[in-house]
Each structure stands twice: as C-alpha cells, then as structure tokens.
C-alpha cells in the first residue's frame, strides 16, 4: 500500500501547516492542491472571467510556471479559486496531475477539500482538519495583514462563511469529511500540539 496522507478541511483550518509538517517529518513530497485552483482562478480572471469554459481551458493548460503567480495567495484569489473549483470540467482537468502526484513511488502528502474522498480514497491515513469560523477568520486576517492586504476581520469572517458554504454545497466533490478520516480540531491548540496530534492520528491509522 502506498503511503499517502490525505489532509482535507475548510479554509484556514491549519491543514496546510499540518500537511507540510507531516511531509517534512515523513520525508514525503507535498502538494497543496488549493494552489492549483488558486492558479486557475487568477489566470482565468486575467483571461476574461471565471465562467466554466474559460476556467476549464486554463485548467487544461496548467503547468508549473503558471502556479507560481504573485497573486495566488491573496484574498481575492481564494474567492476566485472557490468559484472555479465548483465547475466540474475544471475539477476533471486537474485530476490526472493530482492522481499522479498521489501515486508516486514512496507516497505523498496532499491537502485540499476532496483528497480523502475523490483524489486518493485509498489513502491509508486521512485527516479532516477543522477549526471554528471565528478562529479561521482571525488566522487568515492576520496572514493577509502581514502580506500587506487591507481587510477587516468582519469581512474576513464573511469571506470564510461564504467560501465554506460554496465548497460544501457544490455538486461535484464537495468539502466533506470522509467516513474514515480522523478529525483534528485546531481551534484551541498551538501548531506544535496540532502537529503532534496529527502524527498520533496518522500512526494510529497506519496501525489499523
Ligand atoms: O485551500 P485553499 O483555501 O487554498 O483553497 C482555495 C479554494 O480552492 C477553496 O475554497 C476550494 C478550492 N479547492 C477545492 O475545491 N479542492 C481542493 N482539493 C483544494 C481547493
């Protein structure tokens, strides 16, 4: 069985931090799949809009150079990503790349919304990372302020709630906890504690 760790969860839940730390700990390659959707969002917006045809054409031609966009980590890119991610043909265009990454020899860590349910349902270790919307809004707000963006906490909370609703409510690959994913609530723990608990849950899953 390939050592795949699937990490899913809503925006700013801490899944990226946990997934990155697990990848370093186990010496595995790591893919932040949100970045694929963010890149599609940014380039589709520049190419004329977030409609399905434009976004799917961008997704079909996505390559490493396009992923490295200075706007990819901005607030608006998160919103565009969530919107293009609801188009089934966009998701379909990004499947091969994610499957190949997950299937590489020796294993991999991937984080996103549908890793444990769609991309790698066979993963032996799955985590669903969550935190309250208020904690997530506060984390994302601090990150964006540090990046130099002007945004209020209230607007950030509204963004997070809207993104949760869209990501959970879409018909293709919605954000949902896989039946066999272990829950990790990071609302009240430090990064170190979250990582320690994540490791424990992974070891527990592997021992099953
Ligand atoms: O993880 P993130 O916040 O960078 O993701 C941005 C958006 O991309 C998210 O709101 C929904 C979408 N996404 C997705 O639909 N499926 C994934 N596997 C990863 C991200």
Tab-separated table of C-alpha atoms and ligand atoms in Angstrom:
chain	number	residue	atom	x	y	z
A	1	UNK	CA	0.000	0.000	0.000
A	2	UNK	CA	1.316	3.428	-0.936
A	3	UNK	CA	1.968	5.796	1.988
A	4	UNK	CA	-0.466	8.563	1.099
A	5	UNK	CA	-1.580	11.039	3.755
A	6	UNK	CA	-4.786	12.825	2.741
A	7	UNK	CA	-5.483	16.073	4.588
A	8	UNK	CA	-8.784	17.864	3.992
A	9	UNK	CA	-10.587	20.721	5.657
A	10	UNK	CA	-12.073	24.194	5.223
A	11	UNK	CA	-10.151	27.407	4.523
A	12	UNK	CA	-7.595	28.444	7.155
A	13	UNK	CA	-8.233	25.380	9.322
A	14	UNK	CA	-4.486	24.769	9.611
A	15	UNK	CA	-4.498	21.866	7.155
A	16	UNK	CA	-1.628	23.295	5.096
A	17	UNK	CA	0.572	23.762	8.163
A	18	UNK	CA	-0.219	20.267	9.421
A	19	UNK	CA	0.234	18.666	5.989
A	20	UNK	CA	3.561	20.446	5.372
A	21	UNK	CA	4.879	19.398	8.787
A	22	UNK	CA	3.802	15.775	8.236
A	23	UNK	CA	5.516	15.759	4.830
A	24	UNK	CA	8.786	17.001	6.355
A	25	UNK	CA	8.524	14.542	9.223
A	26	UNK	CA	7.986	11.504	6.985
A	27	UNK	CA	10.210	12.760	4.150
A	28	UNK	CA	7.340	12.754	1.648
A	29	UNK	CA	6.618	15.131	-1.252
A	30	UNK	CA	3.779	17.551	-0.508
A	31	UNK	CA	1.117	19.054	-2.772
A	32	UNK	CA	-1.095	21.980	-1.728
A	33	UNK	CA	-3.968	21.312	-4.153
A	34	UNK	CA	-5.635	24.618	-3.236
A	35	UNK	CA	-2.807	26.283	-5.137
A	36	UNK	CA	-3.931	24.559	-8.354
A	37	UNK	CA	-7.404	26.075	-8.015
A	38	UNK	CA	-5.974	29.442	-6.980
A	39	UNK	CA	-3.753	29.478	-10.085
A	40	UNK	CA	-6.718	28.571	-12.301
A	41	UNK	CA	-8.735	31.364	-10.667
A	42	UNK	CA	-6.026	34.003	-11.145
A	43	UNK	CA	-5.288	33.096	-14.773
A	44	UNK	CA	-8.955	32.641	-15.714
A	45	UNK	CA	-9.758	36.048	-14.244
A	46	UNK	CA	-6.923	37.569	-16.311
A	47	UNK	CA	-8.119	35.694	-19.412
A	48	UNK	CA	-11.600	37.133	-19.210
A	49	UNK	CA	-13.609	35.553	-16.407
A	50	UNK	CA	-14.429	32.751	-14.038
A	51	UNK	CA	-17.003	31.083	-16.298
A	52	UNK	CA	-16.657	27.344	-16.824
A	53	UNK	CA	-15.319	27.461	-20.412
A	54	UNK	CA	-12.565	29.989	-19.639
A	55	UNK	CA	-11.564	28.311	-16.372
A	56	UNK	CA	-11.541	24.795	-17.870
A	57	UNK	CA	-9.309	25.952	-20.749
A	58	UNK	CA	-6.867	27.412	-18.202
A	59	UNK	CA	-7.012	24.243	-16.074
A	60	UNK	CA	-6.248	22.040	-19.094
A	61	UNK	CA	-3.089	24.061	-19.831
A	62	UNK	CA	-1.949	24.484	-16.235
A	63	UNK	CA	1.784	23.983	-15.724
A	64	UNK	CA	4.387	24.644	-13.033
A	65	UNK	CA	5.187	28.131	-14.333
A	66	UNK	CA	1.535	29.193	-14.031
A	67	UNK	CA	1.368	28.005	-10.410
A	68	UNK	CA	3.973	30.493	-9.357
A	69	UNK	CA	1.818	33.630	-9.516
A	70	UNK	CA	2.356	36.503	-7.062
A	71	UNK	CA	-1.412	36.911	-6.621
A	72	UNK	CA	-2.087	33.240	-5.851
A	73	UNK	CA	-2.063	33.683	-2.061
A	74	UNK	CA	-4.234	36.792	-1.959
A	75	UNK	CA	-7.737	37.081	-0.582
A	76	UNK	CA	-9.336	37.544	-3.994
A	77	UNK	CA	-7.503	34.514	-5.378
A	78	UNK	CA	-9.084	32.405	-2.619
A	79	UNK	CA	-12.509	33.602	-3.686
A	80	UNK	CA	-11.797	33.021	-7.410
A	81	UNK	CA	-10.416	29.559	-6.593
A	82	UNK	CA	-13.553	28.573	-4.739
A	83	UNK	CA	-15.687	29.758	-7.668
A	84	UNK	CA	-13.756	27.963	-10.426
A	85	UNK	CA	-13.496	24.859	-8.204
A	86	UNK	CA	-17.271	24.456	-8.417
A	87	UNK	CA	-17.058	23.803	-12.209
A	88	UNK	CA	-16.967	20.016	-12.872
A	89	UNK	CA	-14.810	20.364	-16.022
A	90	UNK	CA	-12.200	22.358	-14.085
A	91	UNK	CA	-12.006	19.629	-11.444
A	92	UNK	CA	-11.804	16.955	-14.136
A	93	UNK	CA	-8.898	18.746	-15.853
A	94	UNK	CA	-6.890	18.748	-12.612
A	95	UNK	CA	-7.496	15.089	-11.750
A	96	UNK	CA	-4.601	13.477	-13.647
A	97	UNK	CA	-1.954	15.691	-12.119
A	98	UNK	CA	-3.232	15.045	-8.596
A	99	UNK	CA	-3.571	11.290	-9.182
A	100	UNK	CA	-0.015	11.115	-10.465
A	101	UNK	CA	1.283	13.088	-7.521
A	102	UNK	CA	-0.586	10.877	-5.059
A	103	UNK	CA	0.518	7.710	-6.819
A	104	UNK	CA	4.248	8.373	-6.894
A	105	UNK	CA	6.502	5.694	-5.543
A	106	UNK	CA	7.086	6.007	-1.812
A	107	UNK	CA	3.950	8.011	-1.131
A	108	UNK	CA	2.931	11.657	-0.770
A	109	UNK	CA	1.020	14.148	1.344
A	110	UNK	CA	-1.776	16.137	-0.311
A	111	UNK	CA	-4.079	18.700	1.212
A	112	UNK	CA	-7.320	20.118	-0.138
A	113	UNK	CA	-11.053	19.525	0.039
A	114	UNK	CA	-11.547	16.186	-1.744
A	115	UNK	CA	-8.294	14.293	-1.235
A	116	UNK	CA	-9.693	11.596	1.048
A	117	UNK	CA	-12.948	11.299	-0.884
A	118	UNK	CA	-12.049	11.683	-4.591
A	119	UNK	CA	-8.327	12.041	-5.301
A	120	UNK	CA	-6.985	9.318	-3.005
A	121	UNK	CA	-9.856	7.441	-1.352
A	122	UNK	CA	-7.403	4.538	-0.924
A	123	UNK	CA	-5.090	6.633	1.320
A	124	UNK	CA	-4.215	4.651	4.451
A	125	UNK	CA	-4.135	7.834	6.569
A	126	UNK	CA	-6.752	10.567	6.319
A	127	UNK	CA	-7.211	13.668	8.442
A	128	UNK	CA	-10.049	16.156	8.416
A	129	UNK	CA	-8.687	19.367	9.928
A	130	UNK	CA	-11.124	21.941	11.204
A	131	UNK	CA	-11.498	24.981	13.489
A	132	UNK	CA	-14.300	27.407	14.296
A	133	UNK	CA	-15.065	30.013	11.610
A	134	UNK	CA	-14.024	32.775	14.050
A	135	UNK	CA	-10.602	31.235	14.676
A	136	UNK	CA	-10.097	30.617	10.955
A	137	UNK	CA	-11.126	34.169	10.060
A	138	UNK	CA	-8.757	35.569	12.653
A	139	UNK	CA	-5.832	33.451	11.346
A	140	UNK	CA	-6.447	34.368	7.727
A	141	UNK	CA	-6.926	38.040	8.664
A	142	UNK	CA	-3.515	38.106	10.414
A	143	UNK	CA	-1.856	36.379	7.439
A	144	UNK	CA	-3.297	38.846	4.957
A	145	UNK	CA	-2.403	41.870	7.069
A	146	UNK	CA	1.181	40.556	7.246
A	147	UNK	CA	1.128	40.249	3.436
A	148	UNK	CA	0.153	43.922	3.302
A	149	UNK	CA	-3.527	43.478	2.347
A	150	UNK	CA	-6.146	45.866	3.718
A	151	UNK	CA	-9.019	43.807	5.078
A	152	UNK	CA	-11.191	43.912	8.199
A	153	UNK	CA	-11.793	40.927	10.457
A	154	UNK	CA	-15.560	41.141	9.793
A	155	UNK	CA	-15.041	40.979	6.038
A	156	UNK	CA	-12.703	38.028	6.526
A	157	UNK	CA	-15.302	36.169	8.587
A	158	UNK	CA	-17.918	36.835	5.897
A	159	UNK	CA	-15.481	35.514	3.239
A	160	UNK	CA	-14.797	32.349	5.234
A	161	UNK	CA	-18.508	31.631	5.794
A	162	UNK	CA	-19.317	32.226	2.140
A	163	UNK	CA	-16.421	30.002	0.979
A	164	UNK	CA	-17.462	27.224	3.407
A	165	UNK	CA	-20.980	27.300	2.050
A	166	UNK	CA	-19.844	27.209	-1.594
A	167	UNK	CA	-17.200	24.493	-1.041
A	168	UNK	CA	-19.606	22.314	0.953
A	169	UNK	CA	-22.632	22.909	-1.240
A	170	UNK	CA	-21.263	22.250	-4.735
A	171	UNK	CA	-22.432	19.117	-6.504
A	172	UNK	CA	-19.003	17.840	-7.656
A	173	UNK	CA	-16.524	16.750	-4.956
A	174	UNK	CA	-17.911	18.926	-2.142
A	175	UNK	CA	-15.941	19.506	1.026
A	176	UNK	CA	-16.978	16.657	3.292
A	177	UNK	CA	-15.229	14.557	5.896
A	178	UNK	CA	-14.516	11.068	4.547
A	179	UNK	CA	-16.108	8.358	6.688
A	180	UNK	CA	-12.654	7.014	7.589
A	181	UNK	CA	-10.935	10.398	8.202
A	182	UNK	CA	-9.785	11.262	11.715
A	183	UNK	CA	-10.993	14.638	12.970
A	184	UNK	CA	-8.436	17.196	14.136
A	185	UNK	CA	-9.843	20.408	15.645
A	186	UNK	CA	-7.132	23.071	15.765
A	187	UNK	CA	-9.292	25.849	17.275
A	188	UNK	CA	-7.563	25.898	20.637
A	189	UNK	CA	-4.186	24.303	20.112
A	190	UNK	CA	-0.750	25.549	19.130
A	191	UNK	CA	0.841	24.471	15.854
A	192	UNK	CA	3.167	22.132	17.785
A	193	UNK	CA	0.264	20.418	19.537
A	194	UNK	CA	-1.745	20.150	16.318
A	195	UNK	CA	1.225	18.537	14.600
A	196	UNK	CA	1.806	16.105	17.484
A	197	UNK	CA	-1.847	15.076	17.423
A	198	UNK	CA	-1.762	14.767	13.615
A	199	UNK	CA	1.216	12.428	13.870
A	200	UNK	CA	-0.532	10.358	16.505
A	201	UNK	CA	-3.622	10.059	14.291
A	202	UNK	CA	-1.520	9.061	11.284
A	203	UNK	CA	0.345	6.388	13.282
A	204	UNK	CA	-2.979	5.147	14.655
A	205	UNK	CA	-4.442	4.927	11.135
A	206	UNK	CA	-1.372	3.087	9.831
A	207	UNK	CA	-1.557	0.618	12.722
A	208	UNK	CA	-5.132	-0.311	11.987
B	1	LIG	O1	-7.048	25.516	0.408
B	1	LIG	P1	-7.294	26.890	-0.243
B	1	LIG	O2	-8.009	27.832	0.644
B	1	LIG	O3	-6.050	27.461	-0.819
B	1	LIG	O4	-8.272	26.568	-1.477
B	1	LIG	C1	-8.819	27.576	-2.285
B	1	LIG	C2	-10.134	27.090	-2.882
B	1	LIG	O5	-9.864	26.060	-3.823
B	1	LIG	C3	-11.131	26.502	-1.908
B	1	LIG	O6	-12.025	27.472	-1.388
B	1	LIG	C4	-11.861	25.457	-2.715
B	1	LIG	C5	-10.876	25.074	-3.791
B	1	LIG	N1	-10.281	23.748	-3.591
B	1	LIG	C6	-11.031	22.658	-3.966
B	1	LIG	O7	-12.174	22.805	-4.373
B	1	LIG	N2	-10.497	21.408	-3.894
B	1	LIG	C7	-9.258	21.218	-3.428
B	1	LIG	N3	-8.754	19.971	-3.369
B	1	LIG	C8	-8.492	22.321	-2.995
B	1	LIG	C9	-9.039	23.593	-3.080
